[in-house]
Tab-separated table of C-alpha atoms and ligand atoms in Angstrom:
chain	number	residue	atom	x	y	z
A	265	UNK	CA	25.035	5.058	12.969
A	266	UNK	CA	23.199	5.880	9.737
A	267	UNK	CA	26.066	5.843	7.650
A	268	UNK	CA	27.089	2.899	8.872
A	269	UNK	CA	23.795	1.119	8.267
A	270	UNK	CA	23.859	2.451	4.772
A	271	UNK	CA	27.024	1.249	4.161
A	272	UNK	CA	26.076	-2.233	5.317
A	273	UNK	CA	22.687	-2.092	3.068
A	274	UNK	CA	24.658	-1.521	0.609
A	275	UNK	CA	26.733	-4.285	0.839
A	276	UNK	CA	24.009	-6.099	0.931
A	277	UNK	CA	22.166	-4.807	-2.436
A	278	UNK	CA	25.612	-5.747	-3.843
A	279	UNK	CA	25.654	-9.305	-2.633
A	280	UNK	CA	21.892	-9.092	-3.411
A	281	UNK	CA	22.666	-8.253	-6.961
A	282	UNK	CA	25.340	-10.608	-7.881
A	283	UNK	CA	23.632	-13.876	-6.671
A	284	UNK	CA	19.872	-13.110	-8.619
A	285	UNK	CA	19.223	-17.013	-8.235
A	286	UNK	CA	19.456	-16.326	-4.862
A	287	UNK	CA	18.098	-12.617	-4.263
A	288	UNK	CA	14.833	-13.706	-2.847
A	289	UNK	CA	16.310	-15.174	0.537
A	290	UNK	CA	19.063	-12.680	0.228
A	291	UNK	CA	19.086	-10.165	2.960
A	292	UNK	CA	17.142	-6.956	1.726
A	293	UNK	CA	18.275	-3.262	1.809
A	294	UNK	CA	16.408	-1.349	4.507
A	295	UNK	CA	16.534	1.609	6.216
A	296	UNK	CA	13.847	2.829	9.435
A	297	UNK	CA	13.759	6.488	9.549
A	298	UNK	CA	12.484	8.221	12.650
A	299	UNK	CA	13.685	11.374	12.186
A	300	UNK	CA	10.613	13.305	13.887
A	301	UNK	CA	12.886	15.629	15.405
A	302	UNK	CA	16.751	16.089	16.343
A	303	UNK	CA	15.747	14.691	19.664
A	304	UNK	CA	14.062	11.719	18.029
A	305	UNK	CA	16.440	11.126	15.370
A	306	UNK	CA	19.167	10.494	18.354
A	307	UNK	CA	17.478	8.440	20.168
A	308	UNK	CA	16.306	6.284	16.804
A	309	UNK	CA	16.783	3.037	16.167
A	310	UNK	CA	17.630	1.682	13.028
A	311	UNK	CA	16.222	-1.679	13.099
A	312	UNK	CA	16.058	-4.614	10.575
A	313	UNK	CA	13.476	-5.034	8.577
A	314	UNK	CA	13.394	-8.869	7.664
A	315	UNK	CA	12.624	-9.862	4.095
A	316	UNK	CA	9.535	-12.149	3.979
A	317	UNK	CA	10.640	-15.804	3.857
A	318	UNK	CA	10.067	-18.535	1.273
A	319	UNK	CA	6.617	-19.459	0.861
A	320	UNK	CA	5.365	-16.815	2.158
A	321	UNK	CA	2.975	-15.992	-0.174
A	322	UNK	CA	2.407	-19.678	-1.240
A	323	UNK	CA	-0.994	-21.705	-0.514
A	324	UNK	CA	-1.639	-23.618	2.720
A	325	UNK	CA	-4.033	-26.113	2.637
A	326	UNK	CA	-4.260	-26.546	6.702
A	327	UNK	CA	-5.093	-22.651	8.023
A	328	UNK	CA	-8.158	-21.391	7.639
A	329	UNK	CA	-8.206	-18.816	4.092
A	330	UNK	CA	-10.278	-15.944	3.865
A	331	UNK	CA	-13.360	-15.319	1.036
A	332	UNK	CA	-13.177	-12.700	-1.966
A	333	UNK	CA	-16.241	-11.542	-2.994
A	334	UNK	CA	-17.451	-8.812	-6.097
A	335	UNK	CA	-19.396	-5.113	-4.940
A	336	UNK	CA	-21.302	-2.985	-6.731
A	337	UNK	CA	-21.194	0.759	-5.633
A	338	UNK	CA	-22.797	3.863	-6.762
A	339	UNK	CA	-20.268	6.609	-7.615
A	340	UNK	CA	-21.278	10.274	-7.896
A	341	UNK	CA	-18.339	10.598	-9.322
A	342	UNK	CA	-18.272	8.770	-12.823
A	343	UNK	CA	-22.038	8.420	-12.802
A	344	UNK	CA	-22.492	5.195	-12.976
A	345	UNK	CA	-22.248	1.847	-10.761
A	346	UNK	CA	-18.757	0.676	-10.605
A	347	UNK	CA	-16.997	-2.743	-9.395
A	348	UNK	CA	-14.510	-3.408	-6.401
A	349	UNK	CA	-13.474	-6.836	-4.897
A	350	UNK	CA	-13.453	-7.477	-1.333
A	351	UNK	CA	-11.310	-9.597	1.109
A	352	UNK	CA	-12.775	-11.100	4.311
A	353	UNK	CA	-10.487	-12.434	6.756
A	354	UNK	CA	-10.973	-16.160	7.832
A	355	UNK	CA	-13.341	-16.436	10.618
A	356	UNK	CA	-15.387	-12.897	8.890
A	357	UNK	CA	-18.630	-12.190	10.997
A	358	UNK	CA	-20.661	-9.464	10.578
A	359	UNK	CA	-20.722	-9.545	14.676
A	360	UNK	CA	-17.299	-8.621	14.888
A	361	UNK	CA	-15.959	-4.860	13.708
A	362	UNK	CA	-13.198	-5.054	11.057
A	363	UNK	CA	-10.486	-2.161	9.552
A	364	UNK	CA	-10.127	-1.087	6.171
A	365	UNK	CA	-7.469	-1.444	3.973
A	366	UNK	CA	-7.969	0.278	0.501
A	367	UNK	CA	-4.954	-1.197	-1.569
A	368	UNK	CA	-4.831	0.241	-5.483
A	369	UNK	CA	-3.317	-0.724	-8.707
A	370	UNK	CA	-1.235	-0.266	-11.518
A	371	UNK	CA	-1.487	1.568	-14.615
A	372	UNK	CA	-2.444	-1.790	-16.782
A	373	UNK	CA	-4.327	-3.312	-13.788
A	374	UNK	CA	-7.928	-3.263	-12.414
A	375	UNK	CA	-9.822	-4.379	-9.288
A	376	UNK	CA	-8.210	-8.138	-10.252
A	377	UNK	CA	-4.587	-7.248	-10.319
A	378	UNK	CA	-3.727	-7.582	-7.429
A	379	UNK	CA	-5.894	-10.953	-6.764
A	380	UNK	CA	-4.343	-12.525	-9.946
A	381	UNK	CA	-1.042	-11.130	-9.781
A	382	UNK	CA	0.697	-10.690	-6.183
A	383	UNK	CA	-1.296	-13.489	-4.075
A	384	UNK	CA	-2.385	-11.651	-1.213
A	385	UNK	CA	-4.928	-13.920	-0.266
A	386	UNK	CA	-2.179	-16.500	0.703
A	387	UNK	CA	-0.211	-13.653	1.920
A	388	UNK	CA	-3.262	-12.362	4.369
A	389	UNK	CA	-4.020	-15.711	4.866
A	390	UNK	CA	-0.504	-16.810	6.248
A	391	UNK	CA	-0.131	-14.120	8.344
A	392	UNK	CA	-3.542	-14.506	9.879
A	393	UNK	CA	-2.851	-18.227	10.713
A	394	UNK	CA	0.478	-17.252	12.963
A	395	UNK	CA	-1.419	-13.877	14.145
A	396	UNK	CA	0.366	-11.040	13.021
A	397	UNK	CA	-2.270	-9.357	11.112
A	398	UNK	CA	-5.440	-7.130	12.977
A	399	UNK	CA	-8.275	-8.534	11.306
A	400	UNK	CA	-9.116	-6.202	8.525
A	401	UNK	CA	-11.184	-6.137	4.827
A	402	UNK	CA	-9.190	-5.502	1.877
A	403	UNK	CA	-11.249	-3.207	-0.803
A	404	UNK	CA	-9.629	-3.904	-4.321
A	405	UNK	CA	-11.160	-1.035	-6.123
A	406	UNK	CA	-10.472	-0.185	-9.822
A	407	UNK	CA	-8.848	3.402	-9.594
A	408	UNK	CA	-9.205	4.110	-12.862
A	409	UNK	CA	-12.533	6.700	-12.333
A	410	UNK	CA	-14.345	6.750	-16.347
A	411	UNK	CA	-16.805	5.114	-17.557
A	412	UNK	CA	-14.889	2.610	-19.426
A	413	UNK	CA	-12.494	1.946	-16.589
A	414	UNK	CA	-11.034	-1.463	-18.597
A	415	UNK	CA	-6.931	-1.164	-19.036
A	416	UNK	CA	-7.405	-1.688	-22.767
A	417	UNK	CA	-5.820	0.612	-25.444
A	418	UNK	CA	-3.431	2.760	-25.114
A	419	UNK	CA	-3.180	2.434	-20.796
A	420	UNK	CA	-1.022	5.702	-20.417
A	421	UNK	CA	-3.797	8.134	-22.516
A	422	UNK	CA	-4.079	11.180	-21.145
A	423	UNK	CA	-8.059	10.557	-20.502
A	424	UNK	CA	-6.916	7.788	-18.664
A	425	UNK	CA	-4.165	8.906	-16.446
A	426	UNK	CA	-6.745	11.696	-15.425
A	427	UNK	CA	-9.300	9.028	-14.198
A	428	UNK	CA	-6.378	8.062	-11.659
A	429	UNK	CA	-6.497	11.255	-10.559
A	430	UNK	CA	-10.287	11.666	-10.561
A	431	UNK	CA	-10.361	8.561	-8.284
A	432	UNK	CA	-9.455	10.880	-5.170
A	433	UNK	CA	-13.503	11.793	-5.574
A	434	UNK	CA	-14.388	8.241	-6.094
A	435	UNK	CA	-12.532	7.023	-3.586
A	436	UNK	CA	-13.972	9.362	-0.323
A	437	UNK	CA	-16.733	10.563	-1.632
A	438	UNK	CA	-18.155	7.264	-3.123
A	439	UNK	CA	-16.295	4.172	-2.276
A	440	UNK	CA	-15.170	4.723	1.648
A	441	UNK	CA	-19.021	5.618	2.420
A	442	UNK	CA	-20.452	2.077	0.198
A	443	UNK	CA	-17.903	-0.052	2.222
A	444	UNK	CA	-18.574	1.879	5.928
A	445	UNK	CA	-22.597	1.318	5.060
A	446	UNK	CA	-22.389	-1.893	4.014
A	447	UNK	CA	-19.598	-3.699	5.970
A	448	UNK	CA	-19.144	-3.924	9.600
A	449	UNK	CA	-16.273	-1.454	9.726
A	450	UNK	CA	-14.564	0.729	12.085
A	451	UNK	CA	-15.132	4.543	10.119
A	452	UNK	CA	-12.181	6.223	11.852
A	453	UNK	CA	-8.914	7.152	10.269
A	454	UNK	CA	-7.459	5.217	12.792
A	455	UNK	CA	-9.272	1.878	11.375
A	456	UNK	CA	-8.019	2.779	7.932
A	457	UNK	CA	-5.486	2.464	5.694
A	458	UNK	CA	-4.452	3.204	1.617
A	459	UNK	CA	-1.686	1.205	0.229
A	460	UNK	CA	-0.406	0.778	-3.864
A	461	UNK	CA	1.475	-0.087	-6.126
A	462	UNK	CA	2.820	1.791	-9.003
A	463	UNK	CA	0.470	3.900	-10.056
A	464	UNK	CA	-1.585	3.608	-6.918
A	465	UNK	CA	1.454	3.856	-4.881
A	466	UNK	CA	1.158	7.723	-6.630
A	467	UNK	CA	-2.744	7.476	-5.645
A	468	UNK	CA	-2.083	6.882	-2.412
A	469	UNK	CA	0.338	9.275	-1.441
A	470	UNK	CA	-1.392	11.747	-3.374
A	471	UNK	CA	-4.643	10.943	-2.005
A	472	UNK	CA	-3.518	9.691	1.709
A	473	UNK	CA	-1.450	12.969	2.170
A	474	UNK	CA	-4.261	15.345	1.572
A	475	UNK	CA	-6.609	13.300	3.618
A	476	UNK	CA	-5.415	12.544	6.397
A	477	UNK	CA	-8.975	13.027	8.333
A	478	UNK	CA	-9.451	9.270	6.396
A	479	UNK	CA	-6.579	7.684	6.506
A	480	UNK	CA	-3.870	7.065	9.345
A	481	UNK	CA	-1.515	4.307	7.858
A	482	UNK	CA	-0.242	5.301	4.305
A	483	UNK	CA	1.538	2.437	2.118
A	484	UNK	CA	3.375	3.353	-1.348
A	485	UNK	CA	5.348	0.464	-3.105
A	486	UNK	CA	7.026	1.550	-6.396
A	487	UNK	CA	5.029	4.730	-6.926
A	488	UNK	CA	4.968	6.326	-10.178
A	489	UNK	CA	5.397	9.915	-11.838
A	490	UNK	CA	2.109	10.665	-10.877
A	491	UNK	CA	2.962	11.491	-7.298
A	492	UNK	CA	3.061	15.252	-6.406
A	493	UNK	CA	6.132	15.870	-4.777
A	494	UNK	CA	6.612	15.876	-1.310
A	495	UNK	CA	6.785	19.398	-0.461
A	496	UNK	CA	2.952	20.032	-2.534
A	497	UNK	CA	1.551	17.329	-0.669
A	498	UNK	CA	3.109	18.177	2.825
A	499	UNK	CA	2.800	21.973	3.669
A	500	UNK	CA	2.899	21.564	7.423
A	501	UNK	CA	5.313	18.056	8.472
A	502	UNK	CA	4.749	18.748	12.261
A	503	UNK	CA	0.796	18.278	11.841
A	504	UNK	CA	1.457	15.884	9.496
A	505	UNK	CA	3.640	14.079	11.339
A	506	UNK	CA	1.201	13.743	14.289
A	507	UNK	CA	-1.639	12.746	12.310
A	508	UNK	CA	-0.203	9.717	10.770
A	509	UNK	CA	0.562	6.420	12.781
A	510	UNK	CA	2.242	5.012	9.614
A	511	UNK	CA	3.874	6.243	6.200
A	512	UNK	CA	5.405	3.131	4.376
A	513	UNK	CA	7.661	4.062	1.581
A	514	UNK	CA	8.916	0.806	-0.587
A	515	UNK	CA	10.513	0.070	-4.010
A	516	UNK	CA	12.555	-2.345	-5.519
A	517	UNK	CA	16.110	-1.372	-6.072
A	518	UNK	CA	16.672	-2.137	-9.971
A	519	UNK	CA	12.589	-0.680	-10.371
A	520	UNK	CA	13.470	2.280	-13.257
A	521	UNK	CA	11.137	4.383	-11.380
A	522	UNK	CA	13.039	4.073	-8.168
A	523	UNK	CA	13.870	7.837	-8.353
A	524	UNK	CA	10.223	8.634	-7.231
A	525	UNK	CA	10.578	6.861	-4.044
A	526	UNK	CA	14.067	7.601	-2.948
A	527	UNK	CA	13.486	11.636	-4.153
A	528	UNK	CA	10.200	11.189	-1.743
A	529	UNK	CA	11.828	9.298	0.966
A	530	UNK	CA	14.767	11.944	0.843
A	531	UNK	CA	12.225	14.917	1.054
A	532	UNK	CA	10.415	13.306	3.929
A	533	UNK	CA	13.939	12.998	6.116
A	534	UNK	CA	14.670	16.469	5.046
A	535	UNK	CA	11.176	17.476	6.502
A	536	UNK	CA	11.479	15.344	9.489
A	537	UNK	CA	8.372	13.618	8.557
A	538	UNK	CA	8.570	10.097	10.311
A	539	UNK	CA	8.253	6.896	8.015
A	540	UNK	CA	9.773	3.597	6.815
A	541	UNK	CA	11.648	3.459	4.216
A	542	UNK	CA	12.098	0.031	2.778
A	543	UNK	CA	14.553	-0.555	-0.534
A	544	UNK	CA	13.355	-3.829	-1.667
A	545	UNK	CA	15.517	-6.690	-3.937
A	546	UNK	CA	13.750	-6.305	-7.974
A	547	UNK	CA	12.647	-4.085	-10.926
A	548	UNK	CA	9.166	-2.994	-11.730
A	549	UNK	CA	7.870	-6.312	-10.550
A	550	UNK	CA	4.737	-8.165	-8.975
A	551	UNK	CA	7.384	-10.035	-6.050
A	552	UNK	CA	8.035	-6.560	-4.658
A	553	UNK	CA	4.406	-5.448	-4.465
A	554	UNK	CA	3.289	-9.099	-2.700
A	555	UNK	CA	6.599	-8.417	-0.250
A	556	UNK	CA	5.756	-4.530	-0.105
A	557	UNK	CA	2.239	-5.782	1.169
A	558	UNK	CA	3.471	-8.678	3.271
A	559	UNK	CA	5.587	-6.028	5.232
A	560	UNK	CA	2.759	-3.135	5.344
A	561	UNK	CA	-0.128	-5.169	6.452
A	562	UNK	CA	1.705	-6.650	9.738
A	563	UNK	CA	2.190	-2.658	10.778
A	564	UNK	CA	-1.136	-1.417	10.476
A	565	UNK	CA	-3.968	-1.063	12.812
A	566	UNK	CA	-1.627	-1.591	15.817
B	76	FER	C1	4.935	6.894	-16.265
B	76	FER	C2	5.598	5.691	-16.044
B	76	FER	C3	4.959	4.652	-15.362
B	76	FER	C4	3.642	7.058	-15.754
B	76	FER	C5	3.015	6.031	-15.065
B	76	FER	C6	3.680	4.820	-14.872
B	76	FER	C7	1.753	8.477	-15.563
B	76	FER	C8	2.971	3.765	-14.144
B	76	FER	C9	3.431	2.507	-14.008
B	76	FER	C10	2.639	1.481	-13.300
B	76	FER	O1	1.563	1.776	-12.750
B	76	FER	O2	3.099	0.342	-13.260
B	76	FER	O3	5.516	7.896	-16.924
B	76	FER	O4	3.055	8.264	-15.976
């Protein structure tokens, strides 16, 4: 059944490949693994994952859009305060309780790139307005833990690709406890999530994996070299396994840095660790982060 579906995705990336004018609406590769155990994997299903159509992640004028607003947090952790932008759903009340979705950048990005580069306020929006999203704040935080936390200079300096690192700190010890003081949150695992791209697709398996007292539903789209393999981050896959409701794995097919997703995704099956596994039409590109979150969001906090 798996081989079959392979051979069918693959088809498709070919088709996919050969008509780029068209690769947007074309279907996309995919492949659902639920491989928990040899009982599971039998009775799995290997469904479709269906690309995210046109417009999608365009403006609508006549839905209700959500507000993005600019915090100011404390962190421990550099020593100094430090910025984050903040999504509230249309309809936002402080009398309702909301989830948490922490969603991180690139290597040249910051707490905007996201917001100027990959639309996810349409994309949130959208989805809101036909009611397949949980209502939920998205934190933009810069992940880049220094003082100096701008993506100027040379963005791949060692002192820099440590403060990626560093953000683990930043991130639970700082961040998580500013947005579950001063937002009206849910503060279980259950009620959040970590999601990136790139770089902060590394982050967040990095990060997610090793915290999985914080975070239940784990998103990576295009992760780079800076994710620990999968064996160093998973030691036990049965507990891990059963502590994690979601573990999205994305990346776009002709992305050079595919090889860090597919060797992850392959380590995962090998350890029967349960997850999606979704291999996307593009390169290195912003279209496969906005369709990496347009698929991610609809599958959390459900
Ligand atoms: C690398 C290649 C790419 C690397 C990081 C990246 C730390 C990150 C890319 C991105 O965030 O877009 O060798 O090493």
């Amino acid at each position: 059944m798996k081989k079959i579906m392979t051979r069918i995705a693959a088809l498709a990336l070919t088709a996919a490949l050969m008509l780029p004018a068209m690769s947007y609406a074309s279907p996309v590769v995919e492949e659902q693994d639920l491989s928990l155990s040899a009982d599971a994997a039998a009775a799995a299903v290997t469904s479709t994952i269906t690309p995210a159509p046109q417009g999608y992640d365009g403006y609508r004028n006549n839905i209700p859009h959500g507000n993005v607003q600019q915090i100011s947090y404390y962190s421990t952790t550099v020593g100094k305060s430090r910025n984050a932008m903040v999504y509230t759903p249309p309809g936002y009340t402080p009398s309702k309780t909301y989830n948490v979705l922490y969603l991180l950048h690139g290597i040249g990005g910051d707490q905007n790139e996201w917001l100027n580069g990959m639309n996810p306020r349409n994309i949130l929006d959208n989805l809101y307005s036909q009611n397949k999203l949980e209502p939920m704040i998205v934190v933009f935080p810069n992940g880049r833990a220094m003082a100096d936390d701008r993506p100027i200079g040379d963005i791949y300096a060692p002192d820099k690709v440590a403060a990626f690192e560093r953000f683990e700190f930043d991130l639970i010890n700082d961040l998580i406890p500013y947005v579950d003081s001063h937002f009206p949150v849910y503060k279980n695992k259950q009620n959040r999530a970590l999601a990136g791209l790139s770089m902060g697709g590394g982050q967040t398996l990095n990060f997610g994996l090793k915290h999985l007292d914080k975070f239940s539903w784990i998103g990576a789209f295009s992760s780079a070299p800076n994710t620990k393999s999968a064996s160093q981050l998973i030691t036990n896959p049965a507990q891990t396994a059963s502590q994690l409701k979601l573990l999205w794995i994305s990346c776009g097919a002709s992305d050079g840095l595919l090889y860090v997703s597919q060797n992850f995704h392959n380590s995962l099956t090998s350890m029967n660790v349960p997850h999606l596994w979704y291999l996307d039409v593009g390169g290195h590109e912003g279209k496969v982060w906005s369709s990496g979150l347009y698929q991610f969001s609809q599958r959390i906090f459900k």
